[in-house]
PDB file of C-alpha atoms and ligand atoms in Angstrom:
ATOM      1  CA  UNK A1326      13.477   8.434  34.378  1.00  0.00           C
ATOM      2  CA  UNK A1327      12.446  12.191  33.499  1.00  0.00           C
ATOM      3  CA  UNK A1328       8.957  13.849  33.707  1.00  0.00           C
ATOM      4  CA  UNK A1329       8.848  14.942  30.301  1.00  0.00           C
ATOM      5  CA  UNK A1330       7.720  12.815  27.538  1.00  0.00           C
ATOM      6  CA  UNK A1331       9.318  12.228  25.149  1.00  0.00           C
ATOM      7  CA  UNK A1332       9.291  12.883  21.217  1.00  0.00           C
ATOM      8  CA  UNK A1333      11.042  11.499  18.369  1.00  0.00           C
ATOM      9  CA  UNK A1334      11.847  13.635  15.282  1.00  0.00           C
ATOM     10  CA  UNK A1335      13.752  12.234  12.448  1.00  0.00           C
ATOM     11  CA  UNK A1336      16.475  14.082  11.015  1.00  0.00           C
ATOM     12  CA  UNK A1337      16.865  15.501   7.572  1.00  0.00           C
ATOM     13  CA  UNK A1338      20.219  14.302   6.080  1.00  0.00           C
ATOM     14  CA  UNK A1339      21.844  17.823   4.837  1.00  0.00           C
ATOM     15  CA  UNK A1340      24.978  18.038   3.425  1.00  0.00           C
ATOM     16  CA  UNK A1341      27.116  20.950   4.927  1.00  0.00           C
ATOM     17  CA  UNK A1342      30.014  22.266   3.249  1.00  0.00           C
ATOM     18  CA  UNK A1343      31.436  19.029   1.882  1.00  0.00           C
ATOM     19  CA  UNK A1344      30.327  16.780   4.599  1.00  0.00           C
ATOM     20  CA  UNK A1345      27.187  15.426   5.716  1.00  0.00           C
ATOM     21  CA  UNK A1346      25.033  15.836   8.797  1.00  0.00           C
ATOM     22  CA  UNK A1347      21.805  14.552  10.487  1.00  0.00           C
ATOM     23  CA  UNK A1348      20.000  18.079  11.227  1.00  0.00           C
ATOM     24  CA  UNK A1349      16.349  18.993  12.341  1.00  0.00           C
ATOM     25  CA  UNK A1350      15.091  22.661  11.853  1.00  0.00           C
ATOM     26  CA  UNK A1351      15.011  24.214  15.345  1.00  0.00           C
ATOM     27  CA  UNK A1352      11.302  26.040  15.003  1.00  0.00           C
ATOM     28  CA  UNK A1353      10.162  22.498  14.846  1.00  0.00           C
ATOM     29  CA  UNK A1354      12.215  21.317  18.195  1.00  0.00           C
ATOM     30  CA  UNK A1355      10.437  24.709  19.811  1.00  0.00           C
ATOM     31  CA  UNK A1356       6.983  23.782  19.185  1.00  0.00           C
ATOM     32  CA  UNK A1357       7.203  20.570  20.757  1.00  0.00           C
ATOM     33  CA  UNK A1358       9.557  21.486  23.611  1.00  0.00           C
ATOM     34  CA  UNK A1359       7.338  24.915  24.644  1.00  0.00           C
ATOM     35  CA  UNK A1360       3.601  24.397  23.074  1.00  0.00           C
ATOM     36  CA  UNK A1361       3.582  20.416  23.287  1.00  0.00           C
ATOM     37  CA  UNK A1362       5.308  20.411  26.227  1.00  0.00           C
ATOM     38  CA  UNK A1363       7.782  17.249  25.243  1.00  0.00           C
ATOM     39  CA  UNK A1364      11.374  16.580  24.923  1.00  0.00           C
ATOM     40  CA  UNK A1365      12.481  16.274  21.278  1.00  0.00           C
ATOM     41  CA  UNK A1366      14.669  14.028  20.495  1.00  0.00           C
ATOM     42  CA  UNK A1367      16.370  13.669  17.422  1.00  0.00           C
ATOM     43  CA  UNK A1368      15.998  10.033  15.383  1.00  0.00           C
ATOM     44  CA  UNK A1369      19.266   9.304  13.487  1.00  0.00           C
ATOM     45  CA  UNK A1370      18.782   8.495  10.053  1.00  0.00           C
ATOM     46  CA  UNK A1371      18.634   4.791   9.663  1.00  0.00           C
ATOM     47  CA  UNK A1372      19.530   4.558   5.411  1.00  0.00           C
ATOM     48  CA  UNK A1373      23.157   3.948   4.235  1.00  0.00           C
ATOM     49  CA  UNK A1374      25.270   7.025   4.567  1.00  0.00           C
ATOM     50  CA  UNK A1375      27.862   8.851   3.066  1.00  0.00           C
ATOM     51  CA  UNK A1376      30.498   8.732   5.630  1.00  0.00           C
ATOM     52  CA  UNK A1377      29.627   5.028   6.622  1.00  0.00           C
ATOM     53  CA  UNK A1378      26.968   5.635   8.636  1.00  0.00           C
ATOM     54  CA  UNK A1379      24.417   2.373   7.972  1.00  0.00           C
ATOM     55  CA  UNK A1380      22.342   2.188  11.149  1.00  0.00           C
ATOM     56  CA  UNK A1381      19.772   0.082   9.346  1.00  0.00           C
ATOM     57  CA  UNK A1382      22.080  -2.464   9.119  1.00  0.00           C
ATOM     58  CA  UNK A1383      22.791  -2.334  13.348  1.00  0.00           C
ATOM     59  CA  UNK A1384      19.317  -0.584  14.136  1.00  0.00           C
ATOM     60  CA  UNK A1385      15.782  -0.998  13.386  1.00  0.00           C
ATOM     61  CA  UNK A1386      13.079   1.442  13.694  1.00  0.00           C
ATOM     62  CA  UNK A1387      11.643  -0.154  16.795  1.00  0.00           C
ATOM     63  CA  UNK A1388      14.794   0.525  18.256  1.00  0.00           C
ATOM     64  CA  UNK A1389      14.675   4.026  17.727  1.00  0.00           C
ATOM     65  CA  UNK A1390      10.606   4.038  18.581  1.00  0.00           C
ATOM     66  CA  UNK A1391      11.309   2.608  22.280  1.00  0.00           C
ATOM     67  CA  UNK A1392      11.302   4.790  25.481  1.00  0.00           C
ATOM     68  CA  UNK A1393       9.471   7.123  23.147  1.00  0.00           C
ATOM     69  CA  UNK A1394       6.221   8.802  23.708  1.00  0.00           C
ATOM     70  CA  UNK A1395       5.101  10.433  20.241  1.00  0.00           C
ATOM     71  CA  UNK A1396       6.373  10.721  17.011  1.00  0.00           C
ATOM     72  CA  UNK A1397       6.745  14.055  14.767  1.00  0.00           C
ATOM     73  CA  UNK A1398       7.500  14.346  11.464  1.00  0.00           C
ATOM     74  CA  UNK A1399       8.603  17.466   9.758  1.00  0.00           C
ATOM     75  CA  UNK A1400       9.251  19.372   6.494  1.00  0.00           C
ATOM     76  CA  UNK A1401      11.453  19.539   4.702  1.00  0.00           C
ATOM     77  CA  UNK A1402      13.004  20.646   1.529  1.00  0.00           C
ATOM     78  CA  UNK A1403      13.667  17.291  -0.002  1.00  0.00           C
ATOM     79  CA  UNK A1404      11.600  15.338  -1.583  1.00  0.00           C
ATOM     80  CA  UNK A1405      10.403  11.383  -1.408  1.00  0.00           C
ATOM     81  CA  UNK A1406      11.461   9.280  -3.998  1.00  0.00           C
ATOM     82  CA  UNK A1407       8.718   8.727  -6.381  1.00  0.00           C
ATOM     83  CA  UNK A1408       9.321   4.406  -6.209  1.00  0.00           C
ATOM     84  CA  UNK A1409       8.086   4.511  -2.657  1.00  0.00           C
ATOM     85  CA  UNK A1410       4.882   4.775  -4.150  1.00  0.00           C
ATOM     86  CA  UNK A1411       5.365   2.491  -7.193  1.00  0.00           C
ATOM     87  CA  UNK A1412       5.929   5.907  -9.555  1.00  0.00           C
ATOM     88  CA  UNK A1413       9.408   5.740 -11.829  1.00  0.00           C
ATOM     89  CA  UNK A1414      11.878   8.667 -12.365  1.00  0.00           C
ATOM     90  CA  UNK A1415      14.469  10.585 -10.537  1.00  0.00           C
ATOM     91  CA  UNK A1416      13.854  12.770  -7.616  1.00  0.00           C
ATOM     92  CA  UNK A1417      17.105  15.114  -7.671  1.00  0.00           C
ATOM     93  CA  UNK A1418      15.744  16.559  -4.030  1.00  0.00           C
ATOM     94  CA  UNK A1419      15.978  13.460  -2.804  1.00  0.00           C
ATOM     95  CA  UNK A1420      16.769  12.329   0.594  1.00  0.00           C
ATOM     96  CA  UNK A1421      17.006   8.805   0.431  1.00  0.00           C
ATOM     97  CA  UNK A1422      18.248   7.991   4.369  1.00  0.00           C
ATOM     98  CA  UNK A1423      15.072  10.055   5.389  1.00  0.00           C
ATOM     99  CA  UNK A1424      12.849   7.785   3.144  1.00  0.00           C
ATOM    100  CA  UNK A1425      14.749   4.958   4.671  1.00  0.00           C
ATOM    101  CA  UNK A1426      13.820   5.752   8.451  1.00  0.00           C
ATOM    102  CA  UNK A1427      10.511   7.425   8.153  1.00  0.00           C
ATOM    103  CA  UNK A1428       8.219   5.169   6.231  1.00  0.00           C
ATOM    104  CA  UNK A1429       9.214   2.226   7.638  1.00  0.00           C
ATOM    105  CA  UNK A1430       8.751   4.252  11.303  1.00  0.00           C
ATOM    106  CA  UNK A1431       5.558   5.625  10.327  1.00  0.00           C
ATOM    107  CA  UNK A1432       4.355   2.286   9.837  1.00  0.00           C
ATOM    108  CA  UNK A1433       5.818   0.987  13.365  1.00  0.00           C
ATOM    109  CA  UNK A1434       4.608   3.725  15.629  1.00  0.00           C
ATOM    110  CA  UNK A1435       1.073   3.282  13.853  1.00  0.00           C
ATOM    111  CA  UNK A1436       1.525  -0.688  14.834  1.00  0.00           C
ATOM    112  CA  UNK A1437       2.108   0.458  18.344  1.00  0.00           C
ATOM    113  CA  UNK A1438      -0.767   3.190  18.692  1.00  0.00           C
ATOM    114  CA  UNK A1439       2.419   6.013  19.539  1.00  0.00           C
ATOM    115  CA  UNK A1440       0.869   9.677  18.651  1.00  0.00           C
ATOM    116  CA  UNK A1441       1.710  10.902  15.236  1.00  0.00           C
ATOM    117  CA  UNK A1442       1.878  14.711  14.071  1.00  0.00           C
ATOM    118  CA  UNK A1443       3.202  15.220  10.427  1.00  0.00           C
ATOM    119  CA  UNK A1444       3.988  18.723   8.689  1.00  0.00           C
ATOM    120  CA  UNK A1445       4.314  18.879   5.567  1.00  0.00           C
ATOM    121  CA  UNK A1446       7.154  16.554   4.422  1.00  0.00           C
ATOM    122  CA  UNK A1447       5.955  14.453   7.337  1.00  0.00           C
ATOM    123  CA  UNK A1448       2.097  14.464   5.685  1.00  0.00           C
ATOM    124  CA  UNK A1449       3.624  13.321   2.787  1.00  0.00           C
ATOM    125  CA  UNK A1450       5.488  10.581   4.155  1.00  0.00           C
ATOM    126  CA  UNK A1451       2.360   9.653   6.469  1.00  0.00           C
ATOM    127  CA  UNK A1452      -0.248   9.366   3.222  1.00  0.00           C
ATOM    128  CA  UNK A1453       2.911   7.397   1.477  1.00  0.00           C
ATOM    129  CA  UNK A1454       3.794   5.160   4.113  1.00  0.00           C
ATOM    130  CA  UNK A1455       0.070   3.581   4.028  1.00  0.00           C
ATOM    131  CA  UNK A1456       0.241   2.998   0.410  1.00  0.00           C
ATOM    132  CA  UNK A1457      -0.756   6.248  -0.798  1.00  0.00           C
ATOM    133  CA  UNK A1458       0.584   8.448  -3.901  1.00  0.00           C
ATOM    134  CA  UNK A1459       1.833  11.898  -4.335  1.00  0.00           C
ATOM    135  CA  UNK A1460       1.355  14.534  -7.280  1.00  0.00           C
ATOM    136  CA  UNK A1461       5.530  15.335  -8.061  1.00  0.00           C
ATOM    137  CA  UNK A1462       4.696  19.006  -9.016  1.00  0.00           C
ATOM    138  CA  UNK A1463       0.816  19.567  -7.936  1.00  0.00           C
ATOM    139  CA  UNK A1464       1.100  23.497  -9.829  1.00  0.00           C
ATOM    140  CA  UNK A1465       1.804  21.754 -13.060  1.00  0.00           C
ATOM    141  CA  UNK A1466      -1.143  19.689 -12.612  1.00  0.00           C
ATOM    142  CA  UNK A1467      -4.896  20.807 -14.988  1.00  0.00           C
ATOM    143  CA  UNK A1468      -6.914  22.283 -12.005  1.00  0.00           C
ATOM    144  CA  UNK A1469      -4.282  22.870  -9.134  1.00  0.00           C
ATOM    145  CA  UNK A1470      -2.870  25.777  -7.765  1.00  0.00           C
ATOM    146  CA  UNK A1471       0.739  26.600  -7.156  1.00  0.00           C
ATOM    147  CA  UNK A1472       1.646  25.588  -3.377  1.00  0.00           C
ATOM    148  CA  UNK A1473       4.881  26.686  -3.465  1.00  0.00           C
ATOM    149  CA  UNK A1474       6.598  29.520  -1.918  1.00  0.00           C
ATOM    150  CA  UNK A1475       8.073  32.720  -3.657  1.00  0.00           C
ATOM    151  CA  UNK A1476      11.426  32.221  -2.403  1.00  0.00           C
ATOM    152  CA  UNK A1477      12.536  35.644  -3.210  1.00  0.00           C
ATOM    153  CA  UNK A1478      10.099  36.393  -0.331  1.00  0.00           C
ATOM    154  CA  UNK A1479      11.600  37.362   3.232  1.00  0.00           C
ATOM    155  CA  UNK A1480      11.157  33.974   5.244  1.00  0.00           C
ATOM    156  CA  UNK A1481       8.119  35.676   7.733  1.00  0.00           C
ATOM    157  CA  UNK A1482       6.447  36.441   4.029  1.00  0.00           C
ATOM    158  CA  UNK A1483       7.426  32.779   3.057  1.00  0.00           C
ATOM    159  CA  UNK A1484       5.732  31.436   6.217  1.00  0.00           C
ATOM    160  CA  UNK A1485       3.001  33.951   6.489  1.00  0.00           C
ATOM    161  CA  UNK A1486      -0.718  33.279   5.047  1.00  0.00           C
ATOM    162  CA  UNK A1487      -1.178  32.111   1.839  1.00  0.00           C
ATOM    163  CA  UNK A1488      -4.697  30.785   1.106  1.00  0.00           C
ATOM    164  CA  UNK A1489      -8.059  29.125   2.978  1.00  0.00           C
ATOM    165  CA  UNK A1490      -8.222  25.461   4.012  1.00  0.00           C
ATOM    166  CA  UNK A1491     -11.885  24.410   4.865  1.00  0.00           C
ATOM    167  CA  UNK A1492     -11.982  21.596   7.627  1.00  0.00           C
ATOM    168  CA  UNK A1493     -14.211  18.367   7.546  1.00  0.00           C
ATOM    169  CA  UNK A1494     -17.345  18.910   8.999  1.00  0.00           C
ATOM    170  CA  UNK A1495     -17.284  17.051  13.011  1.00  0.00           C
ATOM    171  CA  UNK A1496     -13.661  16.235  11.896  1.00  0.00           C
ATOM    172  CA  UNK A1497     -10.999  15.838  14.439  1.00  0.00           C
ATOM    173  CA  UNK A1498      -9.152  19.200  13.287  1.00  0.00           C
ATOM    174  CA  UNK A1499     -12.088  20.882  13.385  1.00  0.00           C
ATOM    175  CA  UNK A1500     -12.829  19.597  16.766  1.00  0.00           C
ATOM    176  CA  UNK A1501      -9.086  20.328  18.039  1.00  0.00           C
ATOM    177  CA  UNK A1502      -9.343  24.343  16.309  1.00  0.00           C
ATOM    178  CA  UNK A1503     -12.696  25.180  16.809  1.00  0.00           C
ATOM    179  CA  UNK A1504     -12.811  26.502  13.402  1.00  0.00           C
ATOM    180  CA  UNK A1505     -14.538  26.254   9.996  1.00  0.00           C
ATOM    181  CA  UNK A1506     -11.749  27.161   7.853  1.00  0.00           C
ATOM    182  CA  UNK A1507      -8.331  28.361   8.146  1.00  0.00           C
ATOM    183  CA  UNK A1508      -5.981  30.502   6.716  1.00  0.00           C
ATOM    184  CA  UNK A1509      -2.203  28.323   6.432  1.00  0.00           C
ATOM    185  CA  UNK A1510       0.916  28.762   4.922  1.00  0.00           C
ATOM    186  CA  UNK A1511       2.211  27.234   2.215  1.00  0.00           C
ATOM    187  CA  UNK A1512       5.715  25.969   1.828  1.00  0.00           C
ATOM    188  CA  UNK A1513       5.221  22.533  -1.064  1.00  0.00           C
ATOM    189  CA  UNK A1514       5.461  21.282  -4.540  1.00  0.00           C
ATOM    190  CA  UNK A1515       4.268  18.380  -3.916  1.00  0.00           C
ATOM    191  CA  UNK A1516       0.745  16.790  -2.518  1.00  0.00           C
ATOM    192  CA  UNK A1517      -1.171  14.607  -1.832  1.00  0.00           C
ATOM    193  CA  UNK A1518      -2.773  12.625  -4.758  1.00  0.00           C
ATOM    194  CA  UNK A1519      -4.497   8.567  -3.777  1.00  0.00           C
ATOM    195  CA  UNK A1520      -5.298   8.633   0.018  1.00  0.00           C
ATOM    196  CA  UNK A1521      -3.332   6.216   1.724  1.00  0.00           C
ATOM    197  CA  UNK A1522      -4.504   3.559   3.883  1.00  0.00           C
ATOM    198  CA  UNK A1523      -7.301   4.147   6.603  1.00  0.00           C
ATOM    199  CA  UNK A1524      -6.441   7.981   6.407  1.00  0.00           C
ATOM    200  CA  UNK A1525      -9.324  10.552   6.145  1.00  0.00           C
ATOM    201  CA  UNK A1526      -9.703  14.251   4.830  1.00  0.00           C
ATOM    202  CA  UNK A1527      -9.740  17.059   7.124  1.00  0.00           C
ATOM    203  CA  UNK A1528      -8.926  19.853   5.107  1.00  0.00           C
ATOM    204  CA  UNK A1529      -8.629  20.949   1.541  1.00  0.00           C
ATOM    205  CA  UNK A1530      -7.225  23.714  -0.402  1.00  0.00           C
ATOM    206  CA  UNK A1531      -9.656  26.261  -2.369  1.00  0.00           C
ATOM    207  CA  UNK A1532      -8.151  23.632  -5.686  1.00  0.00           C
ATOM    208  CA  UNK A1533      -9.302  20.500  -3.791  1.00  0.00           C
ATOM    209  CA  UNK A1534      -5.991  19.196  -2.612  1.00  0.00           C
ATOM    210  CA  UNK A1535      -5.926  17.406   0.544  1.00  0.00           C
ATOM    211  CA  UNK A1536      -4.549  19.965   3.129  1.00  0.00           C
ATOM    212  CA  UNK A1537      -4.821  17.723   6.421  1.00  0.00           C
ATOM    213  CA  UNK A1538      -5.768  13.818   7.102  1.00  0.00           C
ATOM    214  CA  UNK A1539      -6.316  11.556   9.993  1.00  0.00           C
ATOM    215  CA  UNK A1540      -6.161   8.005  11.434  1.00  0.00           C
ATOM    216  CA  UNK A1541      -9.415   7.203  12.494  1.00  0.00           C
ATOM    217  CA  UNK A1542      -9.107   4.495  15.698  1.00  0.00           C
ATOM    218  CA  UNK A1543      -5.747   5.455  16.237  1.00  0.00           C
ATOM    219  CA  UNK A1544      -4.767   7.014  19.579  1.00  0.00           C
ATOM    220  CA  UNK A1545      -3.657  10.623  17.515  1.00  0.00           C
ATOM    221  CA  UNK A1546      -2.207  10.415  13.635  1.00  0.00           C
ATOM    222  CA  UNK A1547      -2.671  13.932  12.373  1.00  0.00           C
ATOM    223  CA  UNK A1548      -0.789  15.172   9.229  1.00  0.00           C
ATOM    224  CA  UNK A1549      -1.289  18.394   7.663  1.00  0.00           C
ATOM    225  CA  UNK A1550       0.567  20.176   4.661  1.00  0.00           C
ATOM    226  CA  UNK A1551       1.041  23.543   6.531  1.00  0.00           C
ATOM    227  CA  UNK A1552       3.537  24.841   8.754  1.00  0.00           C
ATOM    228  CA  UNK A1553       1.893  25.193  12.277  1.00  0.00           C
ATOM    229  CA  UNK A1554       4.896  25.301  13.997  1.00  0.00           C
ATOM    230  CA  UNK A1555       6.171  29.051  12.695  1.00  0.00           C
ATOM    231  CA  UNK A1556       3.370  30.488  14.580  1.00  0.00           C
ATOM    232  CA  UNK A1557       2.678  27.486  16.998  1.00  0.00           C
ATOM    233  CA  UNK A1558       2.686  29.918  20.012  1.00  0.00           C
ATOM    234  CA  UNK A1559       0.623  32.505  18.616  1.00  0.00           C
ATOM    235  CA  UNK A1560      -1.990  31.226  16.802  1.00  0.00           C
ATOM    236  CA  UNK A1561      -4.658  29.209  18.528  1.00  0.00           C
ATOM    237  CA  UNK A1562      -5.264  26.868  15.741  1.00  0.00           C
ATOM    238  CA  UNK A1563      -1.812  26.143  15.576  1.00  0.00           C
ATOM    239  CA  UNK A1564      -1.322  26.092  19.075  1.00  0.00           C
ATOM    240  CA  UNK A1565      -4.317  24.037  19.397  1.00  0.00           C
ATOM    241  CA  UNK A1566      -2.676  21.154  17.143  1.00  0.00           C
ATOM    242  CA  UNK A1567       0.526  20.944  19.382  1.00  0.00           C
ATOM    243  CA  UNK A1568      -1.518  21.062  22.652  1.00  0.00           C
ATOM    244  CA  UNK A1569      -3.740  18.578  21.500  1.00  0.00           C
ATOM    245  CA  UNK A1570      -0.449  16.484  20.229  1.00  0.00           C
ATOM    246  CA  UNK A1571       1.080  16.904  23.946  1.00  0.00           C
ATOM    247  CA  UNK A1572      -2.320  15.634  25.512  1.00  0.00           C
ATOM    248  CA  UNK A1573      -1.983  12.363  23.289  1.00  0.00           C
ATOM    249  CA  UNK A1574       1.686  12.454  24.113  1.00  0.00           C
ATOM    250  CA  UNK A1575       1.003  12.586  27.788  1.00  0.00           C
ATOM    251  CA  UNK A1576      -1.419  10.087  27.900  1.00  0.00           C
ATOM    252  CA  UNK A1577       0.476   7.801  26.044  1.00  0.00           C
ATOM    253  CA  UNK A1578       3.477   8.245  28.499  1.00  0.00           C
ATOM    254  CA  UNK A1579       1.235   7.179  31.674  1.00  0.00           C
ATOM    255  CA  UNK A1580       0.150   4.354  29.852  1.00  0.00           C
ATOM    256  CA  UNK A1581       3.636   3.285  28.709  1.00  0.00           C
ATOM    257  CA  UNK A1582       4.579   3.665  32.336  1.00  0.00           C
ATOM    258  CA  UNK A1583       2.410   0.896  33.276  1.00  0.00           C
ATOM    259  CA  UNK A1584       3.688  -1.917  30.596  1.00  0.00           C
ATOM    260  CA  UNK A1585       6.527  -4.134  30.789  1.00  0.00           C
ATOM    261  CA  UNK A1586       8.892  -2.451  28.680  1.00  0.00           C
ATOM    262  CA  UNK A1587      10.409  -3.863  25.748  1.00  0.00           C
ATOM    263  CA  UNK A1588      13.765  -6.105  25.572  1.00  0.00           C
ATOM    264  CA  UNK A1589      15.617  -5.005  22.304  1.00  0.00           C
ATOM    265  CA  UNK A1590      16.508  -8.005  19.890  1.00  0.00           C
ATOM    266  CA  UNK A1591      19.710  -9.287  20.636  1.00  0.00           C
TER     267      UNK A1591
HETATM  268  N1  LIG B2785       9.576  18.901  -0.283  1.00  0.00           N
HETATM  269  C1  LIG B2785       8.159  18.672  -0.119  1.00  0.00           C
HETATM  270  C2  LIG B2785       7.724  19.119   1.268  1.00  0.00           C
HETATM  271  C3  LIG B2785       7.843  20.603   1.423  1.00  0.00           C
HETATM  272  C4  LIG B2785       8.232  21.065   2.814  1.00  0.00           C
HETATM  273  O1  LIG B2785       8.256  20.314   3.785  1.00  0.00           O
HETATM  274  N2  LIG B2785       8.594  22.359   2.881  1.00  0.00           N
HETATM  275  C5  LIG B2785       9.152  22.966   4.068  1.00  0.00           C
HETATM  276  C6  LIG B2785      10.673  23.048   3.943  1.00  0.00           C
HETATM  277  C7  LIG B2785      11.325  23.947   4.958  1.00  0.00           C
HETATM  278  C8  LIG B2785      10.826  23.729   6.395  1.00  0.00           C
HETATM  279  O2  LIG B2785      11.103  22.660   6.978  1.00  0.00           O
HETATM  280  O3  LIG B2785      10.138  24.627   6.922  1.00  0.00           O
HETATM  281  C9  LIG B2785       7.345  19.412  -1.188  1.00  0.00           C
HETATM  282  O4  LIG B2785       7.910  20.306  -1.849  1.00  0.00           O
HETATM  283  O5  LIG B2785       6.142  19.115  -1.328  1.00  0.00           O
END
């Protein structure tokens, strides 16, 4: 067995040229691996594939939750499909085998007390997975600003500051940064819009939308709708977040060391 712990991060389904492949953005595996200090390891994607790929059908999210130590959830380009929260219409960003292993793993690792950091995407699929809705295009919305990126922007402009988030009062992201308010990127159409189950504010945008929530009682779920992990090394709040990730990580590891360990279904 190695001394790292270990972290799952489910893959994005991308298709590449004119075939398709389970891919994770490698700033994400860098944070964990050198700030959080935990192996990342990539989480197929469980929905029905393509290329006839349908791990659901062999594999259930359990199975790709065991051995594991924490759970991270990234961003992503694509979008979740609006039914997930009871919403009709197309999503054409959609990336259905994402939907397919994430909300159902979400709900899993919560059920086992396994540390939870979400980014964007992964916020959104967090706040979703406990029953809660999105707004599909928050600028287009009376009252809300536009999150979204200029993507005519060089990427370090696309990931560099774009506007204040003010943290809960005595919240746990305040306690983990230190800080009052923070200055975040901002890389999202879409946002946060009924709080899902159990989950708690701990940031908001100058408009009101929910930057960053929290699972009270659980060991560390912590989802927020910035990109720490472009400047995870550098900046301390940032850097904060992933430490205090790895410390929940760690501690969940020498606990999981002491349990009997669990015998996949047959
Ligand atoms: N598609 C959702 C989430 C946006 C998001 O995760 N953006 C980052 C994509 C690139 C990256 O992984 O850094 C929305 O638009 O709200």
């Amino acid at each position: 067995m190695g001394t790292w712990p270990r972290v799952g991060i489910p893959v994005d389904v991308k298709r590449i040229g004119d075939a398709a492949f389970h891919a994770v953005g490698e700033k994400y595996l860098a944070a964990v691996a050198h700030v959080t200090g935990a192996l990342p390891l990539l989480l197929p994607a469980l929905g029905r594939g393509e290329e006839g790929a349908d791990l659901g059908g062999q594999f259930k999210p359990d199975d790709l939750l065991d051995g594991l130590d924490g759970l991270f959830l990234t961003g992503s380009h694509s979008n979740i499909e609006p039914r997930h929260w009871g919403e009709s219409g197309d999503e054409p960003a959609a990336d259905p085998q994402r939907d397919a292993t994430t909300l159902p793993l979400v709900r899993s690792a919560i059920g086992r007390d396994l540390p939870v950091l979400a980014v964007c995407r992964g916020l959104q699929e967090l706040n979703v997975a406990l029953g809660g809705s999105l707004h599909r295009a928050v600028h287009t919305r009376e009252g809300y600003d536009d999150h979204r990126e200029d993507g005519a922007r060089p990427r370090a402009e696309r990931y560099g500051p774009a506007h204040p988030v003010t943290l809960t009062v005595d919240g746990l992201l305040q306690r983990i940064t230190g800080a009052a308010e923070l200055t975040v990127n901002s890389l999202h159409g879409q946002g946060v819009q009924r709080l899902g189950r159990g989950l708690v504010v701990e940031a908001r945008a100058p408009d009101g939308l929910v930057e960053a929530v929290h699972l009270p009682g659980a060991r560390f779920v912590v989802g927020v709708q910035w990109h720490p992990e472009w400047d995870a090394p550098t900046n301390p709040a940032s850097r904060a977040l992933f430490e205090a990730f790895g410390d929940a990580v760690r501690a969940y590891a020498a606990d999981r060391k002491q349990l009997p360990q669990r015998m996949p279904e047959a």
